[in-house]
XYZ file of C-alpha atoms in Angstrom:
183
model
C 58.080 16.526 -38.302
C 56.616 16.602 -34.991
C 53.747 14.753 -33.397
C 52.263 17.243 -31.262
C 49.331 19.217 -33.027
C 50.009 22.901 -32.898
C 47.349 25.352 -31.942
C 47.616 27.168 -35.415
C 46.909 25.826 -39.018
C 47.981 27.875 -42.411
C 47.648 27.138 -45.990
C 50.106 28.014 -48.714
C 47.654 28.474 -51.554
C 49.753 28.246 -54.905
C 48.422 29.165 -58.536
C 46.735 26.446 -60.011
C 48.721 26.527 -63.361
C 52.502 26.991 -63.027
C 53.321 30.945 -62.707
C 55.626 32.634 -65.187
C 58.448 34.890 -63.934
C 57.360 37.468 -61.441
C 56.301 40.615 -62.544
C 59.185 42.992 -63.497
C 61.688 40.049 -63.691
C 62.998 38.270 -66.886
C 62.916 34.802 -67.732
C 64.374 31.934 -65.501
C 67.019 30.709 -67.645
C 70.565 32.599 -67.507
C 72.128 33.549 -70.436
C 75.528 32.012 -71.124
C 76.889 35.220 -72.554
C 77.400 36.909 -69.358
C 80.496 38.563 -68.568
C 82.945 36.858 -66.119
C 82.445 39.975 -63.813
C 78.708 39.758 -63.689
C 78.210 37.989 -60.594
C 80.600 40.444 -58.863
C 78.099 43.401 -60.043
C 75.025 41.451 -58.888
C 72.702 43.974 -57.191
C 69.908 43.296 -54.284
C 67.174 43.864 -56.772
C 68.506 40.904 -58.936
C 68.880 38.700 -56.260
C 65.238 39.636 -55.117
C 64.380 38.821 -58.713
C 65.787 35.292 -58.130
C 64.014 34.881 -54.964
C 60.551 35.870 -56.528
C 61.293 33.057 -59.171
C 61.701 30.458 -56.509
C 58.883 31.462 -54.210
C 55.623 31.141 -56.396
C 53.048 33.544 -56.140
C 50.617 32.880 -53.130
C 47.065 33.391 -52.517
C 47.136 35.366 -49.438
C 45.096 37.279 -46.843
C 45.300 41.003 -46.395
C 44.274 41.656 -42.726
C 42.027 44.381 -42.273
C 43.443 47.572 -40.444
C 41.021 46.636 -37.540
C 42.190 43.229 -36.847
C 43.533 42.266 -33.358
C 46.522 40.398 -34.633
C 48.736 41.694 -37.425
C 46.714 44.531 -38.632
C 47.481 45.476 -42.175
C 49.647 42.450 -42.925
C 49.649 40.218 -45.555
C 49.505 36.342 -44.441
C 48.853 32.952 -45.542
C 45.014 31.642 -45.049
C 44.356 30.069 -41.683
C 43.497 30.324 -38.251
C 43.640 28.749 -34.573
C 42.055 25.196 -34.039
C 38.836 26.053 -32.132
C 38.545 22.508 -30.327
C 41.273 20.210 -28.820
C 40.381 17.464 -31.126
C 39.731 19.533 -34.414
C 42.248 18.136 -36.990
C 44.567 20.612 -38.766
C 42.908 19.940 -42.139
C 39.678 20.519 -40.515
C 40.838 23.737 -39.232
C 41.897 25.029 -42.450
C 39.058 23.677 -44.112
C 36.889 25.717 -41.598
C 39.086 28.971 -41.710
C 38.900 28.977 -45.753
C 35.149 28.190 -45.870
C 34.831 31.491 -43.176
C 37.179 33.445 -44.598
C 36.856 32.746 -48.397
C 33.793 30.842 -48.847
C 35.991 27.958 -50.665
C 37.884 24.987 -49.276
C 40.944 24.051 -51.016
C 40.277 20.214 -52.144
C 43.911 18.856 -51.816
C 45.135 19.776 -48.224
C 44.832 15.986 -46.605
C 48.524 15.107 -46.768
C 50.382 18.172 -47.822
C 51.930 19.475 -44.472
C 55.323 21.253 -45.725
C 56.621 23.122 -42.606
C 56.336 23.433 -39.000
C 56.810 27.050 -37.230
C 58.068 27.243 -33.952
C 58.544 30.602 -31.689
C 60.795 30.344 -28.741
C 60.929 26.518 -29.004
C 57.313 26.157 -28.913
C 55.426 24.579 -32.097
C 52.621 27.378 -33.164
C 51.738 26.490 -36.582
C 51.684 23.685 -39.329
C 51.608 24.926 -42.999
C 50.064 23.039 -45.424
C 50.287 23.522 -49.172
C 47.425 23.334 -51.511
C 46.175 24.433 -54.960
C 44.743 28.042 -54.626
C 41.545 29.207 -56.292
C 41.155 30.134 -59.884
C 40.506 33.436 -61.087
C 36.937 32.127 -61.994
C 36.402 30.564 -58.434
C 33.709 32.719 -56.845
C 35.063 33.664 -53.383
C 32.895 35.306 -50.663
C 35.011 36.960 -48.237
C 34.690 37.354 -44.385
C 33.757 40.947 -43.893
C 36.943 43.062 -43.764
C 39.127 40.411 -45.137
C 40.583 40.877 -48.543
C 42.474 38.012 -50.687
C 44.849 38.759 -53.432
C 47.814 36.810 -55.372
C 51.171 38.348 -54.201
C 54.752 37.900 -54.707
C 55.833 37.460 -50.974
C 59.346 38.601 -51.191
C 57.917 41.959 -52.763
C 55.448 42.591 -50.109
C 56.442 45.030 -47.878
C 53.434 44.033 -45.343
C 54.382 40.552 -45.747
C 54.373 39.019 -42.273
C 57.846 38.036 -41.187
C 56.966 34.585 -39.784
C 54.941 33.696 -42.946
C 57.677 34.920 -45.000
C 60.295 32.947 -43.006
C 57.894 29.723 -43.559
C 57.895 30.662 -47.339
C 61.581 30.751 -47.502
C 62.001 27.513 -45.770
C 59.654 25.595 -48.124
C 61.000 27.142 -50.998
C 64.658 28.266 -51.060
C 66.080 26.473 -47.817
C 64.001 23.322 -48.809
C 63.557 22.765 -44.987
C 60.195 21.620 -43.121
C 60.771 23.446 -40.228
C 61.253 27.409 -38.937
C 62.560 28.430 -35.762
C 62.147 31.931 -34.579
C 63.512 33.507 -31.000
C 61.716 36.513 -30.158
C 64.160 39.296 -28.660
C 63.494 39.884 -24.763
C 63.822 43.605 -24.064
C 65.955 44.034 -20.753
């Protein structure tokens, strides 16, 4: 991964214990008795269920409707580095403290993905164990946090979903997004 520090740092907060299958899906092991033509009949819903099993449940921020950036979107927690020398880990700790009243204990060496937009490094994503259901959280005004299955969330940020797919499906540490320019 690159050496230049990004402007934004985000954290993928995963459940403290391994989750079971996504709501509405079946166990992850496949039946050996499936008919030979079953693969040809696979539907988009079944494909989505398989993705759900590979991308874990993630604790995300539901952006307030009044937010200046991505109102109403579901995003990973994090934000902008406030000082040029603020480390990414310090940024994540500060942002989580501000937004959740809680700091993940295990962010230090867990950078898992870089997000580039039009060739420019925008954000580093780290992975950490999220809060337990018993963890007292104190949200920033207007912020709501909740556990989500990202591929089932219609309001999931496309950029954040692309990062989660890269980490858990494509097994890569870089996402490149090109914005389309209107002519």
